[in-house]
Coordinates of C-alpha atoms and ligand atoms in Angstrom, one line a residue:
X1 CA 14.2 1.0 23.0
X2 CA 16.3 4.3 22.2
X3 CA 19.4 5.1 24.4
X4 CA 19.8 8.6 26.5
X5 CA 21.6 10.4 28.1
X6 CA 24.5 8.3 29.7
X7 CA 23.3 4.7 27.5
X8 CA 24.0 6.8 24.2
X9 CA 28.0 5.6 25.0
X10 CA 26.9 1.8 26.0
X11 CA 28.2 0.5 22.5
X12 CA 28.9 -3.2 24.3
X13 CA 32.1 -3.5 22.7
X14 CA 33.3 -7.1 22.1
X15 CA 37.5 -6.8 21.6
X16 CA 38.3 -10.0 18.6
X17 CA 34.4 -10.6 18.4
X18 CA 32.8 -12.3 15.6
X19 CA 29.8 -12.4 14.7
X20 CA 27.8 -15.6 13.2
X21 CA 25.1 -15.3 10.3
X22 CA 22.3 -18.0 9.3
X23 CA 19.2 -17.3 6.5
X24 CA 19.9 -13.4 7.0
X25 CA 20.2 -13.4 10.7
X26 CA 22.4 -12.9 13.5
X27 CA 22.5 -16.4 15.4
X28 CA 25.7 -15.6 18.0
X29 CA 28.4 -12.9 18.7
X30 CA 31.4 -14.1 20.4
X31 CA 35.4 -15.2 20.4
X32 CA 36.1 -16.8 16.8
X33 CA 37.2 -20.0 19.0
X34 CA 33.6 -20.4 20.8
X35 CA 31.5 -20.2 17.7
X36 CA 34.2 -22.3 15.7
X37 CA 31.9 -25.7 16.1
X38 CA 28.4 -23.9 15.7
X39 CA 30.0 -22.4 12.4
X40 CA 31.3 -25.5 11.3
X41 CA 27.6 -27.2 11.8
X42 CA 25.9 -24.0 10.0
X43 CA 28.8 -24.6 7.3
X44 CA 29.1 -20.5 7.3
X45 CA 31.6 -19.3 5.6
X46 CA 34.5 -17.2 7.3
X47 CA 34.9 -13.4 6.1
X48 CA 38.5 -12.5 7.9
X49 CA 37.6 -8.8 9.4
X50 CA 40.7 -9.0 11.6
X51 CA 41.9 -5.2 12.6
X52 CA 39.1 -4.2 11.3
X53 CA 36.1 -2.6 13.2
X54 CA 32.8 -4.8 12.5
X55 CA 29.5 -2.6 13.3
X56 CA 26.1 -2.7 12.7
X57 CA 24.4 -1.3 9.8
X58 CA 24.1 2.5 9.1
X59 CA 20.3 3.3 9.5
X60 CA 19.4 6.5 7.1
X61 CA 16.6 7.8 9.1
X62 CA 15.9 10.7 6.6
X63 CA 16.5 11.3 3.1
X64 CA 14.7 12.8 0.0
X65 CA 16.3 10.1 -2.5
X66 CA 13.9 10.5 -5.8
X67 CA 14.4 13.1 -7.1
X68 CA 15.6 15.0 -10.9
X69 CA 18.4 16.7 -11.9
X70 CA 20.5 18.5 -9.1
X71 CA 20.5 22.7 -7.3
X72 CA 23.7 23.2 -8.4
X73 CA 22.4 26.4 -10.0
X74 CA 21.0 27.4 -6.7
X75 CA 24.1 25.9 -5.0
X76 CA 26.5 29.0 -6.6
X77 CA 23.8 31.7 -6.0
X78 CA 23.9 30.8 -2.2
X79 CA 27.7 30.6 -2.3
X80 CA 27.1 34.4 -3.8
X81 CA 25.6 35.5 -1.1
X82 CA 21.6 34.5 -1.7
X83 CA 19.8 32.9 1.4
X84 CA 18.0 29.4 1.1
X85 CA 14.4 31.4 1.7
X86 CA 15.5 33.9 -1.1
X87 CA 16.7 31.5 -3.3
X88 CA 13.2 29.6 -3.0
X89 CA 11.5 32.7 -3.2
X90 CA 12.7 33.3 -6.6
X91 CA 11.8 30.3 -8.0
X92 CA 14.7 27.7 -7.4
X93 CA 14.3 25.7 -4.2
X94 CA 11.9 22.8 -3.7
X95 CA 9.8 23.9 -6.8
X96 CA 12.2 23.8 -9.0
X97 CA 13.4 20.6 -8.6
X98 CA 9.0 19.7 -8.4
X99 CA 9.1 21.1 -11.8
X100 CA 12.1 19.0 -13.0
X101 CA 10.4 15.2 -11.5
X102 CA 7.0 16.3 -13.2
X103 CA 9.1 16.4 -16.3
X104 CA 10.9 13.1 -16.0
X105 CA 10.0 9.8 -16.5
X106 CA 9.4 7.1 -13.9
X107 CA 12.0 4.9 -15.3
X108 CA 14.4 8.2 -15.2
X109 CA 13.6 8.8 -11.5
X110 CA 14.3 5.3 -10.6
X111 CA 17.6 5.1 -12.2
X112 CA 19.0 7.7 -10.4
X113 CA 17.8 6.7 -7.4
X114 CA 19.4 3.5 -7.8
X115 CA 22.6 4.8 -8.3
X116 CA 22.5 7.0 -5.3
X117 CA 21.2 3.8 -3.4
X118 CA 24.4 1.7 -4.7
X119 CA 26.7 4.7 -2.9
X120 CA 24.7 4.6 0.5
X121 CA 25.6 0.6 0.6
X122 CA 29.1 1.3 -0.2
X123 CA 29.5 3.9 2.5
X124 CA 27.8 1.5 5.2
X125 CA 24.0 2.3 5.2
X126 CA 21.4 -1.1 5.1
X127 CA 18.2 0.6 5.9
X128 CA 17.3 3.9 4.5
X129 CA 14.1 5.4 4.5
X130 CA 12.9 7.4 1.8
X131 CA 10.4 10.7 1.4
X132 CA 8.3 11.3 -1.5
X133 CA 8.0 15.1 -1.4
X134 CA 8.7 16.5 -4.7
X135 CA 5.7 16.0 -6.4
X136 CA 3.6 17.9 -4.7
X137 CA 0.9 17.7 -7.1
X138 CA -1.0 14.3 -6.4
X139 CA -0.1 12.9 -9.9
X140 CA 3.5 13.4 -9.1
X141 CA 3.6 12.3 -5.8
X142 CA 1.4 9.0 -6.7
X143 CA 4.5 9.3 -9.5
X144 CA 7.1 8.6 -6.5
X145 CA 5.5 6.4 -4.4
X146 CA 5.5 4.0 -7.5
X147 CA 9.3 4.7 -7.8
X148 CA 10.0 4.0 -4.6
X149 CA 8.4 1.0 -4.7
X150 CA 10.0 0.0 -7.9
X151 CA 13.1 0.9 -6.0
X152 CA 12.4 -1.3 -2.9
X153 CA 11.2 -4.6 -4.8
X154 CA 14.4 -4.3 -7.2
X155 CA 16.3 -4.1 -4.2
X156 CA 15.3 -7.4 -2.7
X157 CA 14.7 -9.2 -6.5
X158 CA 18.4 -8.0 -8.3
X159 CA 21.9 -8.5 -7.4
X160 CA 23.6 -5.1 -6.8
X161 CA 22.0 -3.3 -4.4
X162 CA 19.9 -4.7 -1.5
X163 CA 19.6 -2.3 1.5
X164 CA 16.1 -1.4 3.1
X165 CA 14.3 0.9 2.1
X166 CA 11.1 2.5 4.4
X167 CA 8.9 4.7 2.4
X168 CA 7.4 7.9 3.9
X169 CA 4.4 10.5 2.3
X170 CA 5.7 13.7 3.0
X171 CA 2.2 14.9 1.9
X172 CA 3.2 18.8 2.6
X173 CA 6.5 20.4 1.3
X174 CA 5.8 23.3 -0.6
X175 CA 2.8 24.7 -2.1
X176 CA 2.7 24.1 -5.7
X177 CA 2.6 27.4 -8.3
X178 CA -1.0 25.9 -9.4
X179 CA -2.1 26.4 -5.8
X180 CA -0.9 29.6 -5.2
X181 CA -4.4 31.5 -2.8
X182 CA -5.8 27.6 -3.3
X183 CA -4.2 27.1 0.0
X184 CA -7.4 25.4 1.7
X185 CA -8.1 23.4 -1.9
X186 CA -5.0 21.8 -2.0
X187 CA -5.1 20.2 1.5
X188 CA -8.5 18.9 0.5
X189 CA -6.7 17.0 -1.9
X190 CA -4.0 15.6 -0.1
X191 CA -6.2 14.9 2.5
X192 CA -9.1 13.2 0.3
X193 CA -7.1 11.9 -2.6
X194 CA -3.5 11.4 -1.9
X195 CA -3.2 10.0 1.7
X196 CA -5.9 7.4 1.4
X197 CA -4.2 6.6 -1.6
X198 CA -0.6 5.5 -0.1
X199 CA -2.5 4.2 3.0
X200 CA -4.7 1.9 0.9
X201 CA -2.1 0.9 -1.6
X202 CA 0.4 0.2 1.4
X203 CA 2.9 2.6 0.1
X204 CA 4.0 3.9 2.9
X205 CA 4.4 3.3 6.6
X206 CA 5.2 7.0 7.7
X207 CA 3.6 10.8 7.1
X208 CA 6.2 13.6 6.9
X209 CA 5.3 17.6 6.9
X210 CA 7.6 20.6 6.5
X211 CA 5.9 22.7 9.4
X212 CA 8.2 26.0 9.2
X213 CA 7.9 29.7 7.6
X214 CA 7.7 30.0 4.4
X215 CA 6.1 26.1 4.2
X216 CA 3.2 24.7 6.3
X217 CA 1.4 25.9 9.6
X218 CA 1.0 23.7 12.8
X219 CA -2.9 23.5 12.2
X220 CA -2.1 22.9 8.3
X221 CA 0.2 20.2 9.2
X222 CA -2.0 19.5 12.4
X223 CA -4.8 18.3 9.9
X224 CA -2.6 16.3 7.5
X225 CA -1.2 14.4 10.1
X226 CA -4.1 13.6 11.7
X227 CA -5.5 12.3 8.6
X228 CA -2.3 10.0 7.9
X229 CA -3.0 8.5 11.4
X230 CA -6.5 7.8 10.8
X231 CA -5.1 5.8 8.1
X232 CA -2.9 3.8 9.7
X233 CA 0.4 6.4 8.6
X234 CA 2.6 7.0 11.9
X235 CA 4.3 11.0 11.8
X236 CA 7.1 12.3 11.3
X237 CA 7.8 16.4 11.0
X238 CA 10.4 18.8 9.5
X239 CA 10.5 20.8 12.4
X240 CA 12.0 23.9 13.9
X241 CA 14.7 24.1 11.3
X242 CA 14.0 28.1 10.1
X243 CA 12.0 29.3 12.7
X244 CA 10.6 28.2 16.3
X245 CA 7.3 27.5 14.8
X246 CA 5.7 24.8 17.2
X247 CA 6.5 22.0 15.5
X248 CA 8.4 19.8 17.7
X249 CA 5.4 20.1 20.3
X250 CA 3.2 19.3 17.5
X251 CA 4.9 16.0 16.7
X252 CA 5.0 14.8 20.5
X253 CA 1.2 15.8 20.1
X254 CA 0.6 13.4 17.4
X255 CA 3.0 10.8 19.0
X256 CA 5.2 11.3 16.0
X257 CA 7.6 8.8 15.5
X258 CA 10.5 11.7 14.9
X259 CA 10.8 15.1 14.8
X260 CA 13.7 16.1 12.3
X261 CA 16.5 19.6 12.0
X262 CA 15.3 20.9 15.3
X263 CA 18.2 23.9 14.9
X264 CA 15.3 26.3 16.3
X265 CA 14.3 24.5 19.3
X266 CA 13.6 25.8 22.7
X267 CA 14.5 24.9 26.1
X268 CA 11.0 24.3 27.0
X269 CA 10.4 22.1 23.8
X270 CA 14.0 20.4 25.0
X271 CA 12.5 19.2 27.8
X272 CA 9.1 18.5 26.7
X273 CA 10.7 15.7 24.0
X274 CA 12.9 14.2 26.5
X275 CA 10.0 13.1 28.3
X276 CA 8.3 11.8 25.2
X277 CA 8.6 8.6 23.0
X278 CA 10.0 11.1 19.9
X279 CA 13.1 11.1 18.7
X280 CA 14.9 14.0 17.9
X281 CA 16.5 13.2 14.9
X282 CA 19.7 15.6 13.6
X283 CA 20.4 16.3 10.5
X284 CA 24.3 18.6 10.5
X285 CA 24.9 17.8 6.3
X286 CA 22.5 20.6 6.1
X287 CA 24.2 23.1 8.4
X288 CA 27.4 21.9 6.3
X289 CA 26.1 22.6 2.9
X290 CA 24.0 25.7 4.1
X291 CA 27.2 27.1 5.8
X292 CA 25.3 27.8 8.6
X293 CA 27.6 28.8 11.6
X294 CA 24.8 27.2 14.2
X295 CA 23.8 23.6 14.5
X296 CA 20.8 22.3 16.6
X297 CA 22.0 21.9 20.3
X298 CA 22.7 18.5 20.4
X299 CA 24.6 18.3 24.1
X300 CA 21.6 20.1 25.4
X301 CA 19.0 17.5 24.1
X302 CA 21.4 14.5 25.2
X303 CA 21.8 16.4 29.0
X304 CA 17.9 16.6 28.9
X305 CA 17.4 13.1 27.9
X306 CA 16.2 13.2 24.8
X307 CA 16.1 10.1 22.8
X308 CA 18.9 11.7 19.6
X309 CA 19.1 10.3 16.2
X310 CA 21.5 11.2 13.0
X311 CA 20.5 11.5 9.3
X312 CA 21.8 13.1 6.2
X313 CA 18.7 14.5 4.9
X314 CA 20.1 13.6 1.3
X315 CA 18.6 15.8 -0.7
X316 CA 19.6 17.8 -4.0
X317 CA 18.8 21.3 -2.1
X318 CA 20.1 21.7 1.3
X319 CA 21.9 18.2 1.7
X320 CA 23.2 16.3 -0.8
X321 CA 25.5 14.3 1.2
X322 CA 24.7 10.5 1.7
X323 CA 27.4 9.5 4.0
X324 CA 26.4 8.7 7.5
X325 CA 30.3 8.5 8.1
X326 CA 31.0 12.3 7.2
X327 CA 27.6 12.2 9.2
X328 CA 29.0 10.7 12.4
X329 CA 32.1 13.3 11.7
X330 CA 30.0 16.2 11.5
X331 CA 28.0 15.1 15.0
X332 CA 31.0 14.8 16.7
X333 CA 33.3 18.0 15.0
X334 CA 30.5 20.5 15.1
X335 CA 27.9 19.0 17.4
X336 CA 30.0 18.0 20.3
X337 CA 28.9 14.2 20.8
X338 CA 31.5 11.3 21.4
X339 CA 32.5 9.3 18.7
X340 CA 30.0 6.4 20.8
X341 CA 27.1 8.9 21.3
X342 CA 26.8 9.0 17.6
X343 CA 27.6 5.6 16.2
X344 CA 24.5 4.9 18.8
X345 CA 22.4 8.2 16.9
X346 CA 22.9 6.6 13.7
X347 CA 22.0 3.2 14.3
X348 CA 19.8 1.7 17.1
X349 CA 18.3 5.5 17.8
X350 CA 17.6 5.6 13.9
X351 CA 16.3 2.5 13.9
X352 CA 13.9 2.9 17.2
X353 CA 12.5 6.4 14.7
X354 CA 11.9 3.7 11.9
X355 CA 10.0 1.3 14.5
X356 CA 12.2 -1.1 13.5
X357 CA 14.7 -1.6 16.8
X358 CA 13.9 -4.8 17.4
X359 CA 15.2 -6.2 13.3
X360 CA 17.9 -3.8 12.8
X361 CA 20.6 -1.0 14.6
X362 CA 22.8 -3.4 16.6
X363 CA 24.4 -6.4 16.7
X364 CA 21.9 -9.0 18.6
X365 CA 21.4 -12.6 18.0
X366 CA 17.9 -12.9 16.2
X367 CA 18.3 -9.4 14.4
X368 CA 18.8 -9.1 11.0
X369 CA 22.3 -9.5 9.9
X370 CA 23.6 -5.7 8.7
X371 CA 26.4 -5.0 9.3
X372 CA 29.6 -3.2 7.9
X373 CA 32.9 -3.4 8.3
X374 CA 35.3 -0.5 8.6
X375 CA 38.9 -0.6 7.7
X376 CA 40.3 1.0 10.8
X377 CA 41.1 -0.7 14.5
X378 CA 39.7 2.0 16.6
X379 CA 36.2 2.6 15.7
X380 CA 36.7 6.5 17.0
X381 CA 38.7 6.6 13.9
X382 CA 36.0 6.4 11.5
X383 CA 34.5 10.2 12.7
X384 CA 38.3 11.1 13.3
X385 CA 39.4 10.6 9.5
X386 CA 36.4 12.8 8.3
X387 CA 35.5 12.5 4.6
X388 CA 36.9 8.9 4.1
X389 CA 34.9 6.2 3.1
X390 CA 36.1 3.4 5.7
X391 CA 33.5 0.6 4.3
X392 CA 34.9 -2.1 3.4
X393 CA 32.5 -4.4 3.6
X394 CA 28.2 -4.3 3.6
X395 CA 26.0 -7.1 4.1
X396 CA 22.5 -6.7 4.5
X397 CA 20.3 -9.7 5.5
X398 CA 23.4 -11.9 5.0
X399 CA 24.1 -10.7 1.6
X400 CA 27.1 -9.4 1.1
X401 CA 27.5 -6.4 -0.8
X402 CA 30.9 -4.5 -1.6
X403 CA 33.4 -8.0 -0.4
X404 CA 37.5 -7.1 0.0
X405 CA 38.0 -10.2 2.1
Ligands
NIG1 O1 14.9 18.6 4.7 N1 13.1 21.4 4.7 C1 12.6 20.9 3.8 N2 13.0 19.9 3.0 C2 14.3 19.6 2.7 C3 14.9 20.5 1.7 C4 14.3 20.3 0.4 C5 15.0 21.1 -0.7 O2 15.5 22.2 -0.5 O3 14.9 20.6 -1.8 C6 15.1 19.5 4.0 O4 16.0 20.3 4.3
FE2 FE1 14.3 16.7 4.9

C-alpha cells in the first residue's frame, strides 16, 4: 500500500543494517553479526557498504525514454523569451521530435535509449517505466512499442544494463499534422487499430493520455481510456499541468493507476484524490527546466492525504533530467517535503503507481533485491548535496551493476 500523510516519514531505519540477497531476492535485513551464519550457509558474498547509506531502488514512475534527437533548438527559444505552448505552436514541441523518431531507425531509437538507461542505473533507478508517445501515427507508435521491448528483453539477456523496465501506450499526445480537422478519424484509429494492438501483443501494461489545452479533451481521453481498459490496459493521465482541465477527476473516474504534473489542481480535486486509490504522481524536473516559478502544491496534497509519488518525466522537451536524486532535491528545495517524505515518493509510492509494491520500493524480505547504495552517512544528505550523483552502488534482482566495493 502507498504511505500518507504522517507514514510518508516511516522510512524504518535500521542504524549498521545489512541486508541479505539469495536468486535476486531479499531473504533478511538485520545486524551484520545476526545474519553472519545464514550468509555463511547461502555462501553470499559480502559487499562492505559501511558509512554508507543502503536504500531501496529508485522507482521512475514516469518517463518518455525513446525518443530522437534532442529540443535543444526549442530549449534557447524558450530561454529567449518563447512559452512551451508557443514554441509547440510553431512547430517545435512534441511534433517535432514525432517528426524526428518517424525518421530514425528502430535500431537508432534503441541505442539511445540504452544509453540513457545505463545513466538511470548509475544514478540509482531499478525500475523505470517507459511511454511510447512520440509516434503518434500508429506505424510509429507500433515502431516504439517494439523498441521498448527490444529495450526490456536486452535488459534482462545482456550484461550492462539490467533495470526494469514497465511499458505504457500513451495512445494520445498530440495530434499529428496529417490529422489536422481529422480529429474524430484519428481516435478511430487508436481506438480500433493501435490499442488492441499493444493489448493483444502484451506490449504494455498501462494507457497514458495528455488531457490539457492545446492536447486532448476529457471525453477524448474519456474514450481512449475506456478502450485501454476494456483491453486489459490500467490508466494513467497527464493531468492538470497547463490548465485545470478535469483531468485528475477523470483519472479517479477511470480508477487510474496515477495521475501525473497536477501544477493546476484544485482544492476540490485535492480532496477528491486523497480519498481515492490514485496516486498523485509529481514531476518538479519540469518546473526546473520550464523555469516555472510555481510547482504543484505538494504539502497541500500530503495534509489532504493523498497518496504522492516523484518522477522525472525524462523527456527531450520539458524534462530531460533522469536523476531521481536531483529529483528528491527538487521535492524537497522547491516543493517543501522532508528529505523522508520523498525518498518514500520515489520509491514504495512509485512503485504502488506501477502495481508493483509488493516486488519492489522497499527493503522487505521476499522482495526483489534493488537496492543502491549512496556514498554519504546521513541519507538527508543525498537531497542536501543537490546535483551529485551519490550512487555508488546498483543492483537490481541481485545483480550488481556499477560495484566500488
Ligand atoms: O510530460 N505533457 C506532455 N508530455 C511531456 C512533454 C513532451 C514534450 O514536450 O516532448 C510531459 O511534460
Ligand atoms: Fe510526461
Amino acid at each position: 500500500m502507498p504511505r500518507r500523510g504522517r507514514d510518508l516519514d516511516d522510512l524504518g531505519i535500521v542504524p549498521g543494517g545489512s541486508v541479505l540477497v539469495a536468486r535476486g531476492r531479499i531473504v533478511a535485513i538485520g545486524r551484520a553479526g545476526d545474519l553472519q551464519a545464514e550468509a555463511r550457509r547461502l555462501r553470499a558474498r559480502a559487499i562492505d557498504c559501511r558509512g554508507r547509506v543502503l536504500m531501496p531502488g529508485f522507482v521512475d514512475s514516469h518517463t518518455h525514454l525513446v525518443f530522437a534527437g534532442s529540443r535543444v533548438e526549442d530549449y534557447e527559444r524558450r530561454l529567449a523569451g518563447a512559452s512551451y505552448e508557443e514554441i509547440a505552436r510553431a512547430g517545435g514541441g512534441i511534433s517535432h521530435t514525432a517528426r524526428l523518431v518517424a525518421e530514425t531507425s528502430p535500431r537508432a531509437l534503441e541505442a539511445q535509449a540504452r544509453r540513457f538507461l545505463g545513466e538511470f542505473a548509475a544514478h540509482g533507478t531499478t525500475t523505470v517505466e517507459v511511454k511510447t508517445g512520440y509516434g503518434l501515427e500508429a506505424e510509429s507508435e507500433i515502431k516504439l512499442l517494439r523498441v521498448i521491448r527490444a529495450l526490456d528483453r536486452h535488459s534482462v539477456a545482456e550484461g550492462s544494463i539490467r533495470i526494469g523496465i514497465v511499458p505504457t501506450l500513451l495512445a494520445l499526445h498530440s495530434l499529428p499534422a496529417s490529422y489536422q480537422g481529422r480529429r474524430a478519424e484519428y481516435l478511430e484509429t487508436i481506438v480500433d487499430r493501435l490499442i488492441p494492438f499493444a493489448a493483444e501483443q502484451q506490449m504494455a501494461e498501462f494507457i497514458d493520455c495528455f488531457c490539457d489545452r492545446g492536447a486532448f479533451t476529457v471525453d477524448e481521453c474519456r474514450r481512449v481510456l475506456a478502450a485501454g481498459a476494456a483491453h486489459g490496459l490500467i490508466p494513467r493521465l497527464h493531468a492538470e499541468q497547463l490548465t485545470r482541465s478535469g483531468a485528475a477527476r477523470l483519472g479517479i473516474e477511470t480508477k487510474a493507476a496515477s495521475v501525473d504534473h497536477l501544477d493546476h489542481i484544485s482544492a476540490a480535486d485535492i480532496r477528491a484524490l486523497a480519498r481515492s486509490s490514485t496516486v498523485a504522481t509529481l514531476l518538479p524536473g519540469v518546473n526546473l527546466h520550464l523555469g516555472l516559478k510555481n510547482y504543484a502544491p505538494a504539502r497541500r496534497l500530503i495534509e489532504a492525504g493523498a497518496a504522492i509519488a516523484l518522477a522525472t518525466d525524462f523527456n527531450p522537451g520539458t524534462s530531460p533530467i533522469l536523476s531521481m536524486q536531483l529529483i528528491l532535491s527538487l521535492a524537497c528545495d522547491a516543493m517543501r517535503l522532508s528529505p523522508t517524505e520523498a525518498i518514500s515518493a520515489a520509491t514504495i509510492n512509485a512503485a504502488y503507481s506501477l502495481r508493483r509494491d509488493h516486488e519492489i520500493g522497499s527493503l522487505e524480505p521476499g522482495k526483489q533485491a534493488d537496492l543502491i547504495a549512496m556514498e554519504v552517512d546521513d541519507y538527508r544528505k543525498i537531497p542536501y548535496y543537490a546535483g551529485w550523483n551519490h550512487c555508488v552502488l546498483t543492483v537490481h534482482k541481485g545483480q550488481v551493476l556499477g560495484a566500488s566495493g
